[in-house]
Short mmCIF file of C-alpha atoms in Angstrom, two decimals:
data_model
loop_
_atom_site.label_atom_id
_atom_site.label_comp_id
_atom_site.label_asym_id
_atom_site.label_seq_id
_atom_site.Cartn_x
_atom_site.Cartn_y
_atom_site.Cartn_z
CA MET A 190 63.73 -7.30 -75.68
CA TYR A 191 64.71 -9.58 -78.58
CA LYS A 192 62.55 -12.46 -77.33
CA LYS A 193 59.59 -10.15 -77.13
CA VAL A 194 60.05 -9.01 -80.73
CA PHE A 195 60.35 -12.58 -81.92
CA LYS A 196 57.28 -13.70 -79.99
CA ASN A 197 55.23 -10.86 -81.45
CA PHE A 198 56.46 -11.81 -84.95
CA LEU A 199 55.40 -15.42 -84.48
CA LYS A 200 51.92 -14.26 -83.20
CA GLU A 201 51.49 -11.89 -86.21
CA ASN A 202 52.43 -14.62 -88.80
CA ILE A 203 50.98 -17.77 -87.23
CA PHE A 204 47.71 -17.67 -89.10
CA TYR A 205 49.53 -16.93 -92.39
CA SER A 206 51.86 -19.94 -91.79
CA ILE A 207 48.99 -22.20 -90.90
CA SER A 208 47.06 -21.09 -94.04
CA PHE A 209 50.15 -21.51 -96.34
CA PHE A 210 50.89 -25.04 -95.27
CA PHE A 211 47.25 -26.03 -95.19
CA SER A 212 46.74 -24.73 -98.75
CA ALA A 213 49.87 -26.41 -99.95
CA GLY A 214 48.92 -29.71 -98.29
CA ILE A 215 45.43 -29.61 -100.01
CA VAL A 216 47.12 -29.02 -103.47
CA LEU A 217 49.62 -31.84 -102.97
CA PHE A 218 46.90 -34.24 -101.68
CA TYR A 219 44.70 -33.36 -104.60
CA PHE A 220 47.50 -34.15 -107.15
CA TYR A 221 48.34 -37.32 -105.25
CA VAL A 222 44.71 -38.60 -105.40
CA SER A 223 43.97 -37.53 -109.00
CA MET A 224 47.33 -38.23 -110.70
CA ASP A 225 48.80 -40.92 -108.45
CA ILE A 226 52.05 -38.95 -107.88
CA THR A 227 54.42 -40.89 -105.52
CA ASP A 228 57.43 -38.52 -105.43
CA PHE A 229 56.49 -35.98 -102.83
CA PHE A 230 59.92 -34.94 -101.88
CA TYR A 231 60.58 -32.32 -104.66
CA PRO A 232 57.23 -30.48 -104.31
CA ILE A 233 57.43 -30.38 -100.59
CA LEU A 234 61.04 -29.08 -100.73
CA LEU A 235 59.96 -26.47 -103.35
CA THR A 236 56.97 -25.35 -101.19
CA LEU A 237 59.08 -25.18 -97.99
CA SER A 238 61.82 -23.07 -99.81
CA VAL A 239 59.23 -20.58 -101.06
CA TYR A 240 57.82 -20.28 -97.56
CA LEU A 241 61.29 -19.78 -95.87
CA ILE A 242 62.31 -17.15 -98.36
CA PHE A 243 58.99 -15.27 -97.83
CA ILE A 244 58.98 -15.53 -94.01
CA GLY A 245 62.75 -14.64 -93.94
CA THR A 246 62.03 -11.50 -95.77
CA GLN A 247 59.10 -10.67 -93.59
CA TRP A 248 61.26 -11.18 -90.48
CA PHE A 249 64.01 -8.91 -91.71
CA LYS A 250 61.53 -6.12 -92.36
CA TYR A 251 59.64 -6.76 -89.11
CA TYR A 252 62.75 -7.11 -86.88
CA ARG A 253 64.49 -3.78 -87.77
CA PHE A 254 61.26 -1.68 -87.31
CA ASN A 255 60.05 -3.39 -84.09
CA ILE A 256 63.40 -3.74 -82.27
CA ASN A 257 63.90 0.09 -82.76
CA LEU A 258 60.33 0.78 -81.72
CA THR A 259 60.92 -1.29 -78.52
CA ARG A 260 64.10 0.81 -77.84
CA GLY A 261 62.00 3.96 -78.34
CA ILE A 262 59.52 2.78 -75.73
CA GLU A 263 62.50 2.25 -73.26
CA ASN A 264 63.69 5.86 -73.91
CA GLU A 265 66.81 4.98 -75.84
CA TYR A 266 67.99 6.76 -78.90
CA TYR A 267 66.41 5.10 -81.88
CA ASN A 268 65.77 5.22 -85.63
CA LEU A 269 62.79 3.17 -86.68
CA GLU A 270 64.29 2.16 -90.07
CA ALA A 271 60.85 1.65 -91.57
CA VAL A 272 60.69 -0.56 -94.73
CA THR A 273 57.12 -1.27 -95.55
CA PRO A 274 54.58 1.47 -96.52
CA GLU A 275 52.60 0.64 -93.35
CA GLN A 276 55.79 1.02 -91.19
CA LYS A 277 56.72 4.30 -92.90
CA MET A 278 53.27 5.67 -92.25
CA ALA A 279 53.56 4.64 -88.58
CA GLU A 280 56.94 6.22 -88.41
CA GLN A 281 55.62 9.57 -89.73
CA VAL A 282 52.72 9.56 -87.26
CA ILE A 283 55.00 8.82 -84.30
CA PHE A 284 57.55 11.48 -85.28
CA LYS A 285 54.89 14.02 -85.91
CA MET A 286 53.33 13.36 -82.45
CA HIS A 287 56.72 13.54 -80.87
CA LYS A 288 57.46 16.88 -82.53
CA ASN A 289 54.11 18.36 -81.48
CA TYR A 290 54.61 17.27 -77.90
CA ALA A 291 58.25 18.56 -77.94
CA GLU A 292 57.05 21.90 -79.08
CA LYS A 293 54.34 22.09 -76.40
CA ILE A 294 56.77 21.06 -73.61
CA SER A 295 59.25 23.63 -74.88
CA LYS A 296 56.58 26.34 -74.79
CA ILE A 297 55.56 25.30 -71.25
CA ASP A 298 59.16 25.25 -70.05
CA TYR A 299 59.75 28.71 -71.49
CA LYS A 300 56.61 30.02 -69.81
CA ASN A 301 57.53 28.47 -66.49
CA SER A 302 61.12 29.84 -66.60
CA ASP A 303 59.60 33.28 -66.97
CA ILE A 304 57.32 32.76 -63.98
CA LYS A 305 60.13 31.32 -61.92
CA TYR A 306 62.27 34.32 -62.84
CA PHE A 307 59.73 36.90 -61.66
CA ILE A 308 58.93 34.90 -58.54
CA SER A 309 62.66 34.78 -57.72
CA GLN A 310 62.99 38.45 -58.23
CA TRP A 311 59.93 39.21 -56.12
CA ILE A 312 61.26 37.05 -53.28
CA HIS A 313 64.62 38.78 -53.38
CA ASN A 314 62.82 42.09 -53.27
CA MET A 315 60.77 40.95 -50.34
CA LYS A 316 63.98 40.05 -48.44
CA THR A 317 64.92 43.76 -48.18
CA PRO A 318 61.93 44.76 -46.01
CA VAL A 319 62.49 41.66 -43.90
CA SER A 320 66.03 42.80 -43.29
CA VAL A 321 64.87 46.46 -42.52
CA ILE A 322 62.28 45.09 -40.03
CA ASN A 323 65.04 43.03 -38.37
CA LEU A 324 67.28 46.17 -38.12
CA ILE A 325 64.38 48.13 -36.63
CA ILE A 326 63.73 45.45 -34.00
CA GLN A 327 67.39 45.49 -33.00
CA ARG A 328 67.42 49.29 -32.81
CA GLU A 329 64.21 49.56 -30.84
CA LYS A 330 64.89 46.72 -28.38
CA ASN A 331 65.23 49.15 -25.42
CA ASN A 332 62.09 51.20 -26.35
CA ILE A 333 59.61 48.35 -26.79
CA ASP A 334 58.71 45.71 -24.25
CA GLU A 335 60.38 42.31 -24.50
CA GLU A 336 57.22 40.35 -25.41
CA THR A 337 56.43 42.62 -28.39
CA ILE A 338 60.04 42.34 -29.62
CA LYS A 339 59.86 38.58 -29.26
CA ASN A 340 56.63 38.41 -31.29
CA LEU A 341 57.87 40.71 -33.95
CA ASP A 342 61.15 38.79 -34.30
CA GLU A 343 59.35 35.49 -34.51
CA GLU A 344 56.94 36.57 -37.18
CA ASN A 345 59.68 38.29 -39.16
CA TYR A 346 61.66 35.03 -39.07
CA LYS A 347 58.62 33.10 -40.37
CA ILE A 348 58.42 35.41 -43.32
CA LYS A 349 62.11 35.06 -44.03
CA ASN A 350 61.99 31.33 -43.67
CA GLY A 351 58.98 31.07 -45.94
CA LEU A 352 60.66 33.16 -48.65
CA GLU A 353 63.78 30.83 -48.43
CA GLN A 354 61.56 27.78 -48.77
CA VAL A 355 59.92 29.05 -51.99
CA LEU A 356 63.40 29.92 -53.50
CA ASN A 357 64.68 26.45 -52.65
CA ILE A 358 61.66 24.83 -54.23
CA ILE A 359 62.42 26.75 -57.43
CA ARG A 360 66.13 25.81 -57.27
CA LEU A 361 65.24 22.15 -56.89
CA ASP A 362 64.27 21.97 -60.63
CA GLN A 363 67.80 22.96 -61.60
CA PHE A 364 69.51 21.01 -58.77
CA SER A 365 72.44 19.84 -60.94
CA ARG A 366 73.36 23.44 -61.76
CA ASP A 367 73.25 24.44 -58.02
CA TYR A 368 75.16 21.45 -56.58
CA GLU A 369 78.78 21.48 -55.53
CA PRO A 370 79.93 18.18 -53.85
CA GLU A 371 82.62 18.91 -51.32
CA VAL A 372 84.17 17.70 -48.04
CA VAL A 373 82.19 19.34 -45.22
CA ASP A 374 82.86 19.37 -41.50
CA LEU A 375 79.49 18.19 -40.16
CA VAL A 376 80.26 19.38 -36.54
CA SER A 377 80.94 22.96 -37.65
CA LEU A 378 77.88 22.91 -39.79
CA ILE A 379 75.63 21.71 -36.94
CA LYS A 380 77.08 24.35 -34.54
CA SER A 381 76.55 27.19 -37.08
CA ILE A 382 72.84 26.16 -37.60
CA ILE A 383 72.32 25.93 -33.85
CA ASN A 384 73.79 29.43 -33.48
CA SER A 385 71.58 30.85 -36.28
CA ARG A 386 68.50 29.46 -34.46
CA LYS A 387 69.54 30.85 -31.08
CA ASN A 388 66.61 33.20 -30.63
CA GLN A 389 64.09 30.53 -31.69
CA PHE A 390 65.57 28.12 -29.13
CA ILE A 391 65.24 30.67 -26.38
CA TYR A 392 61.67 31.86 -27.27
CA ALA A 393 60.47 28.25 -27.38
CA ASN A 394 62.18 27.33 -24.12
CA VAL A 395 63.95 24.56 -25.91
CA PHE A 396 67.72 24.02 -25.71
CA PRO A 397 70.20 22.22 -28.00
CA LYS A 398 72.22 19.37 -26.50
CA ILE A 399 75.28 18.00 -28.30
CA GLU A 400 75.90 14.40 -27.40
CA PHE A 401 78.86 13.57 -29.68
CA ILE A 402 82.48 14.32 -28.48
CA LYS A 403 84.30 14.73 -31.78
CA ASP A 404 85.55 18.10 -32.82
CA LYS A 405 85.52 17.37 -36.51
CA VAL A 406 83.62 14.84 -38.70
CA LEU A 407 84.13 15.08 -42.42
CA VAL A 408 81.43 13.99 -44.86
CA LEU A 409 80.83 14.26 -48.66
CA THR A 410 77.92 16.56 -49.38
CA ASP A 411 76.88 19.97 -50.64
CA LYS A 412 77.26 22.37 -47.81
CA LYS A 413 74.44 24.80 -48.71
CA TRP A 414 71.81 22.07 -49.39
CA SER A 415 72.90 20.06 -46.37
CA ALA A 416 72.59 23.07 -44.16
CA PHE A 417 69.01 23.54 -45.47
CA VAL A 418 68.11 19.98 -44.59
CA ILE A 419 69.53 20.09 -41.11
CA ASP A 420 68.11 23.60 -40.48
CA GLN A 421 64.60 22.40 -41.51
CA VAL A 422 64.81 19.43 -39.18
CA VAL A 423 65.96 21.66 -36.28
CA SER A 424 63.14 24.15 -37.16
CA ASN A 425 60.54 21.35 -36.89
CA SER A 426 62.05 20.15 -33.60
CA ILE A 427 61.55 23.65 -32.16
CA LYS A 428 58.11 24.14 -33.80
CA TYR A 429 56.65 20.94 -32.47
CA SER A 430 58.08 21.22 -28.93
CA LYS A 431 55.76 20.95 -26.04
CA LYS A 432 54.34 24.32 -25.06
CA ASN A 433 55.16 25.84 -21.64
CA GLU A 434 57.61 23.09 -20.93
CA LYS A 435 61.37 23.13 -20.99
CA GLY A 436 62.71 20.78 -23.67
CA TYR A 437 65.80 19.69 -25.50
CA VAL A 438 66.91 18.94 -29.01
CA TYR A 439 69.59 16.28 -29.01
CA PHE A 440 72.37 16.12 -31.64
CA ASN A 441 74.36 12.91 -32.09
CA ILE A 442 76.82 11.63 -34.77
CA VAL A 443 77.43 7.93 -35.16
CA GLN A 444 80.17 6.67 -37.62
CA TYR A 445 80.09 3.13 -39.01
CA MET A 446 82.46 1.96 -41.76
CA ASP A 447 82.04 4.44 -44.65
CA LYS A 448 78.74 5.99 -43.36
CA THR A 449 78.11 8.85 -40.95
CA HIS A 450 74.77 9.08 -39.32
CA LEU A 451 73.49 12.42 -37.92
CA ILE A 452 70.58 11.81 -35.46
CA ILE A 453 68.47 14.82 -34.39
CA ARG A 454 66.03 13.97 -31.66
CA ASP A 455 63.50 16.16 -29.87
CA GLU A 456 61.10 15.84 -26.92
CA GLY A 457 58.12 17.30 -28.75
CA VAL A 458 54.54 16.15 -29.39
CA GLY A 459 55.58 13.28 -31.60
CA ILE A 460 53.79 11.97 -34.76
CA PRO A 461 51.07 9.32 -34.77
CA LYS A 462 52.02 5.99 -36.38
CA TYR A 463 49.35 6.37 -39.10
CA ASP A 464 50.96 9.68 -40.27
CA LEU A 465 54.62 8.52 -40.27
CA LYS A 466 54.54 6.88 -43.61
CA ARG A 467 53.35 10.05 -45.30
CA VAL A 468 55.47 12.76 -43.60
CA PHE A 469 57.77 13.05 -46.66
CA GLU A 470 54.85 13.63 -49.03
CA PRO A 471 54.34 17.11 -50.45
CA PHE A 472 51.83 19.30 -48.51
CA PHE A 473 50.94 16.51 -46.04
CA THR A 474 50.55 18.02 -42.58
CA GLY A 475 48.65 15.22 -40.83
CA GLU A 476 47.21 15.37 -37.35
CA ASN A 477 49.89 17.84 -36.08
CA GLY A 478 49.16 20.13 -38.97
CA ARG A 479 45.71 20.73 -37.63
CA LYS A 480 47.11 21.71 -34.19
CA PHE A 481 49.92 23.90 -35.47
CA GLU A 482 48.76 26.57 -37.87
CA SER A 483 52.26 27.21 -39.20
CA SER A 484 52.61 23.72 -40.69
CA THR A 485 52.88 23.75 -44.57
CA GLY A 486 53.75 20.18 -45.29
CA ILE A 487 56.65 21.35 -47.50
CA GLY A 488 59.65 21.17 -45.20
CA LEU A 489 60.13 17.34 -44.82
CA TYR A 490 59.16 16.82 -48.46
CA MET A 491 62.02 19.12 -49.51
CA CYS A 492 64.39 17.38 -47.05
CA LYS A 493 63.61 14.02 -48.67
CA LYS A 494 63.96 15.41 -52.18
CA ILE A 495 67.21 17.12 -51.41
CA ALA A 496 68.63 14.07 -49.58
CA ASP A 497 67.77 11.86 -52.55
CA ASN A 498 69.50 14.33 -54.96
CA LEU A 499 72.58 14.39 -52.76
CA GLY A 500 72.68 10.60 -52.43
CA HIS A 501 71.98 10.69 -48.73
CA GLU A 502 69.37 8.72 -46.71
CA ILE A 503 66.83 10.23 -44.41
CA SER A 504 64.49 8.34 -42.09
CA ILE A 505 62.17 9.15 -39.19
CA GLU A 506 61.03 7.59 -35.96
CA SER A 507 58.50 9.06 -33.63
CA GLU A 508 56.18 8.33 -30.70
CA VAL A 509 53.31 10.51 -29.66
CA GLY A 510 54.05 12.45 -26.52
CA LYS A 511 57.73 11.44 -26.49
CA GLY A 512 59.22 13.09 -29.49
CA THR A 513 60.74 12.56 -32.88
CA ALA A 514 64.11 11.38 -34.13
CA ILE A 515 65.34 12.05 -37.71
CA LYS A 516 68.48 10.29 -39.00
CA ILE A 517 70.43 11.59 -41.98
CA THR A 518 73.12 9.27 -43.42
CA TYR A 519 76.12 10.70 -45.26
CA ILE A 520 79.07 9.19 -47.05
CA SER A 521 82.13 9.70 -44.80
CA LYS A 522 85.23 11.23 -46.25
CA VAL A 523 87.83 8.44 -46.58
CA ASP A 524 91.55 9.36 -45.99
CA PHE A 525 94.13 7.59 -48.13
#
């Protein structure tokens, strides 16, 4: 930062310095030729002293303003400390622009907060009929054929899942307020998610298979957000399973040093190599998105966003026709 300011100062004053010494040299040469002056030491010293005093003053005024300006560019707290009229004018322009933008951003934030509030309220209101439909389905199971019940239950779940996704997108903007780091039993969390997806597993003819043997694995995370990430991965594993074929979703936990890796692997349709790099982009559905109408391109984007906010890692491997494996890496709870 300091070197940059100094270099800029030299660039800005190089022509002045050259002009000053060139003019002084001409004057001294003139007096030397016309008056036969042999003592050059005193006039040169006087000239150099005047130059150093002037350039030192210029540097002092330049340094304070520009070092603070550089800090401002790097988003640090700063006070420009303008000295010259030109610097003061620049300072006024900068702060006026900053004030105008701050006011505009504040208005936009206020407007967005209202919109988010109304959307949140609408989603919560929509959850009531979803719950009522679910109760009706449970009550009328014996009166309606199994296929109709299955279809109604599936579509109702899609509505509920979609509403939850929108709510979580809204909550992401205020993640720090909705984040509670804690020690979570990963085994218990996985089993509860599998149990909540029981109907979807059965309807899709896909079955969960737990490959780890531990009864308890403790990790540092946020239980609610972690559950959302795992649930979304499981949902994709079921959604992209091969139709009319029995399949499995495998759950494995691998611990190494202070890291815990959860690997969720399916036997679904897989993802083409050219789509793999983009699966975490928002609204990217790729080739599979054209085959499966329910694809939104939001799920994996949110998983990546949440994992980053939680300090976890998430990666994906896939092969067309053989399935997909997603690995989520947590920090293990260390016992002292």
